[in-house]
mmCIF file of N, CA and C in Angstrom:
data_model
loop_
_atom_site.group_PDB
_atom_site.id
_atom_site.type_symbol
_atom_site.label_atom_id
_atom_site.label_comp_id
_atom_site.label_asym_id
_atom_site.label_seq_id
_atom_site.Cartn_x
_atom_site.Cartn_y
_atom_site.Cartn_z
ATOM 1 N N MET A 1 6.466 -14.007 24.500
ATOM 2 C CA MET A 1 5.838 -12.455 25.091
ATOM 3 C C MET A 1 5.305 -12.116 23.260
ATOM 4 N N GLU A 2 3.993 -11.561 23.974
ATOM 5 C CA GLU A 2 3.623 -10.686 22.801
ATOM 6 C C GLU A 2 4.501 -9.804 21.990
ATOM 7 N N LEU A 3 4.090 -9.341 20.764
ATOM 8 C CA LEU A 3 4.819 -8.338 20.174
ATOM 9 C C LEU A 3 4.534 -6.915 20.289
ATOM 10 N N LEU A 4 3.053 -7.291 20.797
ATOM 11 C CA LEU A 4 2.305 -5.675 21.196
ATOM 12 C C LEU A 4 1.794 -5.446 22.457
ATOM 13 N N ASP A 5 1.640 -4.945 23.140
ATOM 14 C CA ASP A 5 1.192 -5.290 24.473
ATOM 15 C C ASP A 5 0.201 -3.991 24.473
ATOM 16 N N GLU A 6 -0.357 -3.834 25.432
ATOM 17 C CA GLU A 6 -1.760 -2.592 25.861
ATOM 18 C C GLU A 6 -1.123 -1.529 25.468
ATOM 19 N N PHE A 7 -0.246 -0.708 25.919
ATOM 20 C CA PHE A 7 0.506 0.475 25.275
ATOM 21 C C PHE A 7 0.480 0.807 23.968
ATOM 22 N N ASP A 8 1.067 -0.424 23.486
ATOM 23 C CA ASP A 8 1.792 -0.039 21.522
ATOM 24 C C ASP A 8 0.093 -0.273 21.303
ATOM 25 N N ILE A 9 -1.012 -0.976 21.572
ATOM 26 C CA ILE A 9 -2.242 -0.828 20.520
ATOM 27 C C ILE A 9 -2.573 0.463 21.016
ATOM 28 N N SER A 10 -2.772 1.105 22.175
ATOM 29 C CA SER A 10 -3.518 2.339 22.738
ATOM 30 C C SER A 10 -2.361 3.412 21.666
ATOM 31 N N ILE A 11 -1.226 3.184 21.158
ATOM 32 C CA ILE A 11 -0.516 4.287 20.591
ATOM 33 C C ILE A 11 -0.868 4.082 19.357
ATOM 34 N N ILE A 12 -1.046 3.179 18.576
ATOM 35 C CA ILE A 12 -1.668 2.938 17.519
ATOM 36 C C ILE A 12 -2.871 3.456 17.609
ATOM 37 N N LYS A 13 -3.414 3.391 17.744
ATOM 38 C CA LYS A 13 -5.319 3.715 18.002
ATOM 39 C C LYS A 13 -4.797 5.305 17.758
ATOM 40 N N GLU A 14 -3.973 5.922 18.595
ATOM 41 C CA GLU A 14 -4.059 7.367 18.588
ATOM 42 C C GLU A 14 -3.743 7.781 17.702
ATOM 43 N N LEU A 15 -2.454 7.466 16.863
ATOM 44 C CA LEU A 15 -1.899 7.281 15.744
ATOM 45 C C LEU A 15 -3.243 6.992 14.520
ATOM 46 N N GLU A 16 -3.974 6.416 14.629
ATOM 47 C CA GLU A 16 -4.923 5.931 13.607
ATOM 48 C C GLU A 16 -5.679 7.509 13.605
ATOM 49 N N LYS A 17 -6.171 7.927 14.521
ATOM 50 C CA LYS A 17 -6.909 8.892 14.984
ATOM 51 C C LYS A 17 -6.301 10.194 14.077
ATOM 52 N N ASP A 18 -5.312 10.527 14.139
ATOM 53 C CA ASP A 18 -4.111 11.298 13.408
ATOM 54 C C ASP A 18 -3.019 11.279 13.446
ATOM 55 N N GLY A 19 -2.225 10.670 12.026
ATOM 56 C CA GLY A 19 -1.024 10.448 12.096
ATOM 57 C C GLY A 19 0.079 11.597 12.410
ATOM 58 N N ARG A 20 -0.613 12.933 12.692
ATOM 59 C CA ARG A 20 0.527 13.871 12.945
ATOM 60 C C ARG A 20 0.487 14.616 14.100
ATOM 61 N N MET A 21 -0.347 13.575 14.981
ATOM 62 C CA MET A 21 -0.582 13.650 16.515
ATOM 63 C C MET A 21 0.917 14.089 16.974
ATOM 64 N N ALA A 22 1.009 14.939 18.119
ATOM 65 C CA ALA A 22 2.276 15.080 18.595
ATOM 66 C C ALA A 22 2.498 14.125 19.644
ATOM 67 N N PHE A 23 3.689 13.516 19.798
ATOM 68 C CA PHE A 23 4.241 12.532 20.699
ATOM 69 C C PHE A 23 3.199 12.577 22.148
ATOM 70 N N SER A 24 3.718 13.885 22.781
ATOM 71 C CA SER A 24 3.260 14.564 23.817
ATOM 72 C C SER A 24 1.328 14.838 23.798
ATOM 73 N N ALA A 25 0.968 14.798 22.732
ATOM 74 C CA ALA A 25 -0.740 14.380 22.934
ATOM 75 C C ALA A 25 -0.901 13.374 23.292
ATOM 76 N N ILE A 26 -0.408 12.363 22.303
ATOM 77 C CA ILE A 26 -0.573 10.822 22.558
ATOM 78 C C ILE A 26 -0.111 10.425 23.963
ATOM 79 N N ALA A 27 0.706 10.858 24.769
ATOM 80 C CA ALA A 27 1.202 10.761 25.931
ATOM 81 C C ALA A 27 0.574 11.385 26.948
ATOM 82 N N ALA A 28 -0.206 12.623 26.739
ATOM 83 C CA ALA A 28 -1.040 12.917 27.523
ATOM 84 C C ALA A 28 -2.765 12.152 27.738
ATOM 85 N N ASN A 29 -2.778 11.855 26.718
ATOM 86 C CA ASN A 29 -4.273 10.952 26.333
ATOM 87 C C ASN A 29 -4.201 9.818 27.351
ATOM 88 N N LEU A 30 -3.001 9.431 26.987
ATOM 89 C CA LEU A 30 -2.986 7.761 27.420
ATOM 90 C C LEU A 30 -2.120 7.843 29.045
ATOM 91 N N LYS A 31 -1.637 8.740 29.506
ATOM 92 C CA LYS A 31 -1.530 9.149 30.926
ATOM 93 C C LYS A 31 -0.109 8.560 30.862
ATOM 94 N N ILE A 32 0.653 8.625 29.972
ATOM 95 C CA ILE A 32 2.102 8.015 29.926
ATOM 96 C C ILE A 32 3.185 8.975 29.163
ATOM 97 N N SER A 33 4.267 8.396 29.772
ATOM 98 C CA SER A 33 5.700 9.674 29.434
ATOM 99 C C SER A 33 5.531 9.826 27.854
ATOM 100 N N ASN A 34 6.144 11.040 27.675
ATOM 101 C CA ASN A 34 6.605 11.164 26.276
ATOM 102 C C ASN A 34 7.547 10.567 25.619
ATOM 103 N N THR A 35 8.674 10.575 26.553
ATOM 104 C CA THR A 35 9.164 9.387 25.979
ATOM 105 C C THR A 35 8.977 7.866 25.980
ATOM 106 N N MET A 36 8.256 7.290 26.697
ATOM 107 C CA MET A 36 7.733 6.055 26.493
ATOM 108 C C MET A 36 7.186 6.038 25.218
ATOM 109 N N VAL A 37 6.138 6.953 24.931
ATOM 110 C CA VAL A 37 5.401 6.934 23.652
ATOM 111 C C VAL A 37 6.684 6.908 22.181
ATOM 112 N N HIS A 38 7.517 7.990 22.599
ATOM 113 C CA HIS A 38 8.400 7.793 21.099
ATOM 114 C C HIS A 38 9.070 6.742 21.370
ATOM 115 N N GLN A 39 9.822 5.960 22.216
ATOM 116 C CA GLN A 39 10.419 4.904 22.061
ATOM 117 C C GLN A 39 9.357 3.939 21.658
ATOM 118 N N ARG A 40 7.977 3.741 22.424
ATOM 119 C CA ARG A 40 7.751 2.644 21.097
ATOM 120 C C ARG A 40 6.909 2.509 20.351
ATOM 121 N N ILE A 41 7.085 4.077 19.785
ATOM 122 C CA ILE A 41 6.695 4.011 18.345
ATOM 123 C C ILE A 41 8.190 3.797 17.188
ATOM 124 N N ASN A 42 9.202 4.282 17.861
ATOM 125 C CA ASN A 42 10.564 3.802 17.347
ATOM 126 C C ASN A 42 10.690 2.391 17.156
ATOM 127 N N ARG A 43 10.575 1.553 18.370
ATOM 128 C CA ARG A 43 10.255 0.130 18.295
ATOM 129 C C ARG A 43 9.377 -0.474 17.636
ATOM 130 N N MET A 44 8.051 -0.118 17.313
ATOM 131 C CA MET A 44 7.159 -0.483 16.406
ATOM 132 C C MET A 44 7.619 -0.708 14.860
ATOM 133 N N ILE A 45 8.481 0.761 14.620
ATOM 134 C CA ILE A 45 8.700 0.937 13.153
ATOM 135 C C ILE A 45 9.743 0.209 13.008
ATOM 136 N N GLU A 46 11.114 -0.153 13.634
ATOM 137 C CA GLU A 46 12.129 -1.031 13.963
ATOM 138 C C GLU A 46 11.794 -2.330 13.593
ATOM 139 N N GLN A 47 10.813 -2.772 14.242
ATOM 140 C CA GLN A 47 10.167 -3.838 14.288
ATOM 141 C C GLN A 47 9.189 -4.565 12.888
ATOM 142 N N GLY A 48 8.765 -3.360 12.020
ATOM 143 C CA GLY A 48 8.196 -3.521 11.130
ATOM 144 C C GLY A 48 6.386 -3.583 11.524
ATOM 145 N N VAL A 49 6.125 -3.160 12.344
ATOM 146 C CA VAL A 49 4.957 -3.764 13.034
ATOM 147 C C VAL A 49 4.223 -2.264 12.461
ATOM 148 N N ILE A 50 4.827 -1.068 12.424
ATOM 149 C CA ILE A 50 4.442 0.238 11.370
ATOM 150 C C ILE A 50 5.239 0.590 10.792
ATOM 151 N N GLY A 51 4.723 0.488 9.562
ATOM 152 C CA GLY A 51 5.456 1.216 8.116
ATOM 153 C C GLY A 51 6.113 2.473 8.009
ATOM 154 N N GLY A 52 6.034 3.231 9.110
ATOM 155 C CA GLY A 52 6.478 4.553 8.990
ATOM 156 C C GLY A 52 5.040 5.416 9.178
ATOM 157 N N ILE A 53 4.805 6.602 9.072
ATOM 158 C CA ILE A 53 3.939 7.586 9.564
ATOM 159 C C ILE A 53 4.067 8.247 8.338
ATOM 160 N N LYS A 54 3.070 8.508 7.507
ATOM 161 C CA LYS A 54 3.167 8.942 5.933
ATOM 162 C C LYS A 54 1.635 9.547 5.408
ATOM 163 N N PRO A 55 1.530 10.267 4.635
ATOM 164 C CA PRO A 55 0.395 10.488 4.407
ATOM 165 C C PRO A 55 -0.329 9.466 3.535
ATOM 166 N N ILE A 56 -1.794 9.452 3.861
ATOM 167 C CA ILE A 56 -2.675 8.884 2.273
ATOM 168 C C ILE A 56 -3.141 9.963 1.280
ATOM 169 N N ILE A 57 -2.464 9.700 0.162
ATOM 170 C CA ILE A 57 -2.799 10.352 -1.114
ATOM 171 C C ILE A 57 -4.619 10.126 -1.543
ATOM 172 N N GLN A 58 -5.191 11.102 -1.475
ATOM 173 C CA GLN A 58 -6.354 10.838 -2.068
ATOM 174 C C GLN A 58 -6.307 11.317 -3.520
ATOM 175 N N GLU A 59 -6.035 9.897 -4.094
ATOM 176 C CA GLU A 59 -5.546 10.175 -5.689
ATOM 177 C C GLU A 59 -6.521 10.872 -6.484
ATOM 178 N N LYS A 60 -7.978 10.718 -6.639
ATOM 179 C CA LYS A 60 -9.293 11.348 -7.339
ATOM 180 C C LYS A 60 -8.744 12.872 -6.851
ATOM 181 N N LYS A 61 -8.416 13.282 -5.715
ATOM 182 C CA LYS A 61 -8.578 14.576 -5.268
ATOM 183 C C LYS A 61 -7.438 15.332 -6.242
ATOM 184 N N ILE A 62 -6.315 14.761 -6.601
ATOM 185 C CA ILE A 62 -5.457 15.317 -7.585
ATOM 186 C C ILE A 62 -5.313 14.460 -9.226
ATOM 187 N N GLY A 63 -6.520 14.146 -9.342
ATOM 188 C CA GLY A 63 -6.427 14.134 -10.837
ATOM 189 C C GLY A 63 -6.165 12.329 -11.292
ATOM 190 N N TYR A 64 -5.916 11.819 -10.382
ATOM 191 C CA TYR A 64 -6.483 10.731 -10.984
ATOM 192 C C TYR A 64 -7.539 9.668 -10.747
ATOM 193 N N ASP A 65 -8.536 9.416 -11.768
ATOM 194 C CA ASP A 65 -9.813 9.145 -11.607
ATOM 195 C C ASP A 65 -10.014 7.971 -12.027
ATOM 196 N N TRP A 66 -9.059 6.806 -12.465
ATOM 197 C CA TRP A 66 -9.290 5.978 -12.917
ATOM 198 C C TRP A 66 -7.988 4.589 -11.582
ATOM 199 N N ALA A 67 -8.391 3.394 -11.636
ATOM 200 C CA ALA A 67 -7.826 2.634 -10.761
ATOM 201 C C ALA A 67 -8.613 1.140 -11.327
ATOM 202 N N SER A 68 -7.215 0.405 -11.523
ATOM 203 C CA SER A 68 -7.428 -0.927 -12.194
ATOM 204 C C SER A 68 -6.959 -2.185 -10.873
ATOM 205 N N PHE A 69 -7.399 -3.454 -10.625
ATOM 206 C CA PHE A 69 -6.760 -4.309 -10.167
ATOM 207 C C PHE A 69 -6.369 -5.307 -11.386
ATOM 208 N N THR A 70 -5.402 -5.666 -11.372
ATOM 209 C CA THR A 70 -4.582 -6.470 -12.831
ATOM 210 C C THR A 70 -3.878 -7.454 -12.527
ATOM 211 N N GLY A 71 -4.624 -8.556 -12.874
ATOM 212 C CA GLY A 71 -3.972 -10.091 -13.024
ATOM 213 C C GLY A 71 -2.405 -9.713 -13.730
ATOM 214 N N ILE A 72 -1.221 -10.668 -13.781
ATOM 215 C CA ILE A 72 -0.351 -10.419 -14.791
ATOM 216 C C ILE A 72 -0.594 -12.049 -14.452
ATOM 217 N N THR A 73 -0.308 -12.468 -15.860
ATOM 218 C CA THR A 73 0.500 -13.915 -16.229
ATOM 219 C C THR A 73 1.528 -14.249 -16.671
ATOM 220 N N LEU A 74 2.722 -14.706 -15.802
ATOM 221 C CA LEU A 74 3.900 -14.686 -16.461
ATOM 222 C C LEU A 74 4.328 -16.187 -17.280
ATOM 223 N N ASN A 75 5.155 -15.762 -18.326
ATOM 224 C CA ASN A 75 5.642 -16.768 -19.149
ATOM 225 C C ASN A 75 6.379 -18.172 -18.067
ATOM 226 N N LYS A 76 7.054 -17.592 -17.248
ATOM 227 C CA LYS A 76 7.845 -18.331 -16.051
ATOM 228 C C LYS A 76 7.855 -17.778 -14.409
ATOM 229 N N ASP A 77 7.315 -18.525 -13.270
ATOM 230 C CA ASP A 77 6.939 -17.833 -12.690
ATOM 231 C C ASP A 77 8.248 -17.696 -12.086
ATOM 232 N N SER A 78 9.424 -18.480 -11.830
ATOM 233 C CA SER A 78 10.792 -18.081 -11.762
ATOM 234 C C SER A 78 11.429 -16.751 -12.451
ATOM 235 N N ASP A 79 10.251 -16.005 -12.753
ATOM 236 C CA ASP A 79 10.971 -14.960 -13.689
ATOM 237 C C ASP A 79 10.520 -13.610 -12.847
ATOM 238 N N SER A 80 9.570 -13.814 -11.743
ATOM 239 C CA SER A 80 8.816 -13.034 -10.971
ATOM 240 C C SER A 80 9.824 -12.092 -10.219
ATOM 241 N N ASP A 81 11.203 -12.152 -9.969
ATOM 242 C CA ASP A 81 11.880 -11.347 -9.146
ATOM 243 C C ASP A 81 11.937 -10.377 -10.433
ATOM 244 N N ARG A 82 12.478 -10.691 -11.374
ATOM 245 C CA ARG A 82 12.905 -9.506 -12.499
ATOM 246 C C ARG A 82 11.812 -8.655 -12.761
ATOM 247 N N ILE A 83 10.876 -9.258 -13.109
ATOM 248 C CA ILE A 83 9.506 -8.815 -13.482
ATOM 249 C C ILE A 83 8.949 -7.665 -12.430
ATOM 250 N N ILE A 84 8.839 -7.960 -11.289
ATOM 251 C CA ILE A 84 8.663 -7.240 -10.266
ATOM 252 C C ILE A 84 9.460 -6.064 -10.234
ATOM 253 N N GLU A 85 10.843 -6.179 -10.491
ATOM 254 C CA GLU A 85 11.709 -5.114 -10.262
ATOM 255 C C GLU A 85 11.093 -4.187 -11.311
ATOM 256 N N ALA A 86 11.033 -4.509 -12.556
ATOM 257 C CA ALA A 86 10.612 -3.828 -13.734
ATOM 258 C C ALA A 86 9.004 -3.141 -13.335
ATOM 259 N N LEU A 87 8.145 -3.492 -12.827
ATOM 260 C CA LEU A 87 7.145 -3.090 -12.408
ATOM 261 C C LEU A 87 7.018 -1.959 -11.325
ATOM 262 N N LYS A 88 8.392 -2.319 -10.414
ATOM 263 C CA LYS A 88 8.111 -0.935 -9.501
ATOM 264 C C LYS A 88 8.913 0.314 -10.267
ATOM 265 N N GLN A 89 9.417 0.010 -11.530
ATOM 266 C CA GLN A 89 9.946 1.093 -12.053
ATOM 267 C C GLN A 89 8.554 2.232 -12.971
ATOM 268 N N ILE A 90 7.631 1.515 -12.620
ATOM 269 C CA ILE A 90 6.171 2.555 -13.154
ATOM 270 C C ILE A 90 5.567 3.047 -12.015
ATOM 271 N N PRO A 91 5.609 4.353 -12.249
ATOM 272 C CA PRO A 91 5.090 4.785 -10.764
ATOM 273 C C PRO A 91 3.649 4.749 -10.730
ATOM 274 N N GLU A 92 2.649 4.589 -11.513
ATOM 275 C CA GLU A 92 1.195 4.176 -11.372
ATOM 276 C C GLU A 92 1.197 3.338 -10.950
ATOM 277 N N ILE A 93 1.747 2.164 -10.742
ATOM 278 C CA ILE A 93 1.509 0.820 -10.111
ATOM 279 C C ILE A 93 1.869 1.024 -8.495
ATOM 280 N N THR A 94 0.542 1.263 -7.882
ATOM 281 C CA THR A 94 0.973 1.299 -6.304
ATOM 282 C C THR A 94 1.190 0.207 -5.207
ATOM 283 N N GLU A 95 0.651 -1.019 -5.923
ATOM 284 C CA GLU A 95 0.730 -2.006 -4.864
ATOM 285 C C GLU A 95 1.282 -3.472 -5.991
ATOM 286 N N CYS A 96 1.637 -4.390 -4.974
ATOM 287 C CA CYS A 96 2.092 -5.642 -6.298
ATOM 288 C C CYS A 96 1.830 -6.977 -5.026
ATOM 289 N N TYR A 97 1.267 -7.787 -5.515
ATOM 290 C CA TYR A 97 1.054 -9.120 -4.365
ATOM 291 C C TYR A 97 1.271 -10.495 -5.265
ATOM 292 N N TYR A 98 1.967 -11.433 -4.552
ATOM 293 C CA TYR A 98 1.817 -12.277 -5.115
ATOM 294 C C TYR A 98 0.628 -13.252 -4.858
ATOM 295 N N VAL A 99 -0.057 -14.030 -5.820
ATOM 296 C CA VAL A 99 -1.109 -14.570 -5.389
ATOM 297 C C VAL A 99 -1.200 -16.111 -5.893
ATOM 298 N N THR A 100 -2.273 -16.893 -5.640
ATOM 299 C CA THR A 100 -2.117 -18.112 -6.263
ATOM 300 C C THR A 100 -3.625 -17.984 -7.175
ATOM 301 N N GLY A 101 -4.215 -18.923 -7.635
ATOM 302 C CA GLY A 101 -4.833 -19.456 -8.637
ATOM 303 C C GLY A 101 -4.617 -18.704 -10.406
ATOM 304 N N SER A 102 -5.281 -18.006 -11.167
ATOM 305 C CA SER A 102 -4.831 -18.202 -12.504
ATOM 306 C C SER A 102 -4.071 -17.032 -12.745
ATOM 307 N N PHE A 103 -3.703 -15.853 -11.689
ATOM 308 C CA PHE A 103 -2.069 -15.095 -12.128
ATOM 309 C C PHE A 103 -1.196 -15.508 -10.884
ATOM 310 N N THR A 104 -0.057 -15.104 -11.459
ATOM 311 C CA THR A 104 1.126 -15.334 -10.752
ATOM 312 C C THR A 104 1.315 -13.734 -9.713
ATOM 313 N N LEU A 105 0.742 -12.622 -10.512
ATOM 314 C CA LEU A 105 0.924 -11.415 -9.874
ATOM 315 C C LEU A 105 -0.243 -10.540 -9.693
ATOM 316 N N TYR A 106 -0.977 -9.864 -8.832
ATOM 317 C CA TYR A 106 -1.778 -9.110 -8.904
ATOM 318 C C TYR A 106 -1.515 -7.307 -8.820
ATOM 319 N N ILE A 107 -1.837 -6.440 -9.441
ATOM 320 C CA ILE A 107 -1.415 -5.201 -9.004
ATOM 321 C C ILE A 107 -2.487 -4.109 -8.955
ATOM 322 N N LYS A 108 -2.311 -3.230 -8.301
ATOM 323 C CA LYS A 108 -2.915 -2.161 -8.652
ATOM 324 C C LYS A 108 -2.675 -0.828 -9.263
ATOM 325 N N ILE A 109 -2.983 -0.265 -10.557
ATOM 326 C CA ILE A 109 -2.592 0.820 -10.821
ATOM 327 C C ILE A 109 -3.708 1.701 -11.103
ATOM 328 N N ILE A 110 -2.897 3.257 -10.913
ATOM 329 C CA ILE A 110 -3.619 4.509 -10.533
ATOM 330 C C ILE A 110 -3.226 5.101 -11.845
ATOM 331 N N ALA A 111 -4.483 5.920 -12.781
ATOM 332 C CA ALA A 111 -4.193 6.618 -13.553
ATOM 333 C C ALA A 111 -5.293 7.877 -13.839
ATOM 334 N N LYS A 112 -4.917 8.769 -14.766
ATOM 335 C CA LYS A 112 -5.497 9.715 -14.577
ATOM 336 C C LYS A 112 -6.972 9.829 -15.532
ATOM 337 N N ASN A 113 -6.912 8.928 -16.472
ATOM 338 C CA ASN A 113 -8.094 8.584 -17.094
ATOM 339 C C ASN A 113 -7.723 7.217 -18.187
ATOM 340 N N HIS A 114 -8.773 7.073 -18.888
ATOM 341 C CA HIS A 114 -8.956 5.773 -19.546
ATOM 342 C C HIS A 114 -7.393 5.581 -20.695
ATOM 343 N N GLU A 115 -7.261 6.589 -21.249
ATOM 344 C CA GLU A 115 -6.434 6.627 -22.500
ATOM 345 C C GLU A 115 -4.854 6.442 -21.381
ATOM 346 N N HIS A 116 -4.714 7.160 -20.437
ATOM 347 C CA HIS A 116 -3.611 6.874 -19.597
ATOM 348 C C HIS A 116 -3.432 5.489 -19.068
ATOM 349 N N MET A 117 -4.565 4.625 -18.330
ATOM 350 C CA MET A 117 -4.627 3.814 -17.982
ATOM 351 C C MET A 117 -4.095 2.715 -19.391
ATOM 352 N N ARG A 118 -4.819 2.812 -20.479
ATOM 353 C CA ARG A 118 -4.261 2.171 -21.870
ATOM 354 C C ARG A 118 -2.965 2.401 -22.230
ATOM 355 N N ARG A 119 -2.264 3.445 -21.887
ATOM 356 C CA ARG A 119 -0.828 3.347 -22.386
ATOM 357 C C ARG A 119 -0.091 3.006 -20.962
ATOM 358 N N ILE A 120 -0.249 2.957 -19.616
ATOM 359 C CA ILE A 120 0.236 2.223 -19.312
ATOM 360 C C ILE A 120 0.354 0.548 -19.311
ATOM 361 N N LEU A 121 -0.752 0.053 -19.381
ATOM 362 C CA LEU A 121 -1.128 -1.252 -19.869
ATOM 363 C C LEU A 121 -0.179 -2.262 -20.941
ATOM 364 N N TYR A 122 -0.548 -0.921 -22.354
ATOM 365 C CA TYR A 122 -0.298 -1.409 -23.502
ATOM 366 C C TYR A 122 1.545 -1.091 -23.722
ATOM 367 N N GLU A 123 1.774 -0.119 -23.353
ATOM 368 C CA GLU A 123 3.161 0.515 -23.532
ATOM 369 C C GLU A 123 3.885 0.527 -22.400
ATOM 370 N N LYS A 124 3.478 0.347 -21.253
ATOM 371 C CA LYS A 124 4.803 0.016 -20.235
ATOM 372 C C LYS A 124 4.330 -1.516 -19.773
ATOM 373 N N ILE A 125 3.600 -2.147 -19.172
ATOM 374 C CA ILE A 125 3.234 -3.365 -18.493
ATOM 375 C C ILE A 125 3.789 -4.305 -19.493
ATOM 376 N N ASP A 126 3.044 -4.122 -20.806
ATOM 377 C CA ASP A 126 3.066 -5.517 -22.242
ATOM 378 C C ASP A 126 4.669 -5.181 -22.393
ATOM 379 N N GLY A 127 4.873 -4.121 -22.570
ATOM 380 C CA GLY A 127 6.584 -4.248 -22.966
ATOM 381 C C GLY A 127 7.515 -5.445 -21.896
ATOM 382 N N ILE A 128 7.175 -5.338 -21.043
ATOM 383 C CA ILE A 128 8.191 -6.097 -19.822
ATOM 384 C C ILE A 128 8.330 -7.727 -20.187
ATOM 385 N N PRO A 129 9.563 -8.063 -20.684
ATOM 386 C CA PRO A 129 9.762 -9.492 -21.066
ATOM 387 C C PRO A 129 9.217 -10.307 -20.143
ATOM 388 N N GLY A 130 8.428 -11.557 -20.322
ATOM 389 C CA GLY A 130 7.935 -12.517 -19.659
ATOM 390 C C GLY A 130 6.764 -12.428 -19.228
ATOM 391 N N ILE A 131 6.317 -11.338 -19.110
ATOM 392 C CA ILE A 131 4.699 -11.147 -19.106
ATOM 393 C C ILE A 131 3.621 -11.729 -20.452
ATOM 394 N N ALA A 132 3.228 -13.077 -19.797
ATOM 395 C CA ALA A 132 2.177 -13.680 -20.803
ATOM 396 C C ALA A 132 0.935 -12.644 -21.143
ATOM 397 N N LYS A 133 0.224 -12.582 -19.704
ATOM 398 C CA LYS A 133 -0.758 -11.797 -20.393
ATOM 399 C C LYS A 133 -1.185 -10.761 -18.993
ATOM 400 N N THR A 134 -2.379 -10.023 -19.194
ATOM 401 C CA THR A 134 -2.772 -9.388 -17.818
ATOM 402 C C THR A 134 -4.183 -9.073 -18.634
ATOM 403 N N ASP A 135 -4.942 -8.908 -16.989
ATOM 404 C CA ASP A 135 -6.369 -9.316 -17.288
ATOM 405 C C ASP A 135 -7.092 -8.297 -15.956
ATOM 406 N N SER A 136 -7.507 -6.998 -16.567
ATOM 407 C CA SER A 136 -7.530 -6.099 -15.509
ATOM 408 C C SER A 136 -8.971 -5.916 -15.361
ATOM 409 N N ILE A 137 -9.663 -5.216 -13.767
ATOM 410 C CA ILE A 137 -10.746 -4.904 -13.534
ATOM 411 C C ILE A 137 -10.827 -3.585 -12.969
ATOM 412 N N VAL A 138 -11.390 -3.125 -13.656
ATOM 413 C CA VAL A 138 -11.801 -1.250 -13.481
ATOM 414 C C VAL A 138 -12.309 -1.443 -11.611
ATOM 415 N N GLU A 139 -11.658 -0.312 -11.150
ATOM 416 C CA GLU A 139 -11.955 0.070 -9.945
ATOM 417 C C GLU A 139 -13.405 0.785 -10.043
ATOM 418 N N LEU A 140 -14.639 0.994 -9.265
ATOM 419 C CA LEU A 140 -15.382 2.031 -9.598
ATOM 420 C C LEU A 140 -15.483 2.587 -8.395
ATOM 421 N N GLY A 141 -14.859 2.644 -7.356
ATOM 422 C CA GLY A 141 -14.821 3.726 -6.110
ATOM 423 C C GLY A 141 -14.483 2.536 -4.814
ATOM 424 N N CYS A 142 -13.797 3.076 -3.769
ATOM 425 C CA CYS A 142 -13.346 2.247 -2.497
ATOM 426 C C CYS A 142 -14.328 2.618 -1.834
ATOM 427 N N ALA A 143 -15.333 1.460 -1.086
ATOM 428 C CA ALA A 143 -16.005 1.433 -0.120
ATOM 429 C C ALA A 143 -15.849 1.586 1.240
ATOM 430 N N PHE A 144 -14.499 0.896 1.126
ATOM 431 C CA PHE A 144 -14.138 1.254 2.628
ATOM 432 C C PHE A 144 -12.558 0.712 2.638
ATOM 433 N N LYS A 145 -11.845 0.965 3.481
ATOM 434 C CA LYS A 145 -10.133 0.719 3.544
ATOM 435 C C LYS A 145 -9.931 1.115 4.653
ATOM 436 N N ARG A 146 -9.432 0.164 5.053
ATOM 437 C CA ARG A 146 -8.798 0.306 7.232
ATOM 438 C C ARG A 146 -7.821 -0.791 7.510
ATOM 439 N N ASN A 147 -7.071 -0.646 8.606
ATOM 440 C CA ASN A 147 -5.945 -1.536 9.165
ATOM 441 C C ASN A 147 -6.758 -2.596 9.813
ATOM 442 N N ILE A 148 -5.735 -3.808 9.951
ATOM 443 C CA ILE A 148 -6.468 -4.763 10.723
ATOM 444 C C ILE A 148 -6.951 -4.046 12.153
ATOM 445 N N SER A 149 -8.108 -4.885 12.828
ATOM 446 C CA SER A 149 -8.835 -3.993 14.102
ATOM 447 C C SER A 149 -7.604 -4.646 14.995
ATOM 448 N N LEU A 150 -7.132 -3.919 15.956
ATOM 449 C CA LEU A 150 -6.323 -4.295 17.014
ATOM 450 C C LEU A 150 -7.076 -4.709 18.443
#
């Protein structure tokens, strides 16, 4: 059995247009019941297909003009769980990934300006025991960002 059927995909596509759309409006657009929309969305959230419905903050609009993608090399990869927990405590880190290659972890940092970025890197991240090295690439702007096509 497929995880998503045609109704699930149609509901997701409606939510991608406007995540605030009322379930009744989605139901009317798709010619299905409001109850069906509600049940399908709840099921997809429970299954982890949809990570919830929340606002997408445009960081630059609220004064966060700098972003970096930063690779982190650890002294011991086995310390990654502890280090990830420490990284979660830094609110300017918005994403963290396990990666292959030269780094163990790859993070995205959002900062107000270059001085703020420096403080995050030198005072917060470099102070975490077990981090051997960081290597940052400054983001100059997002060309596009999207969900996987259904």
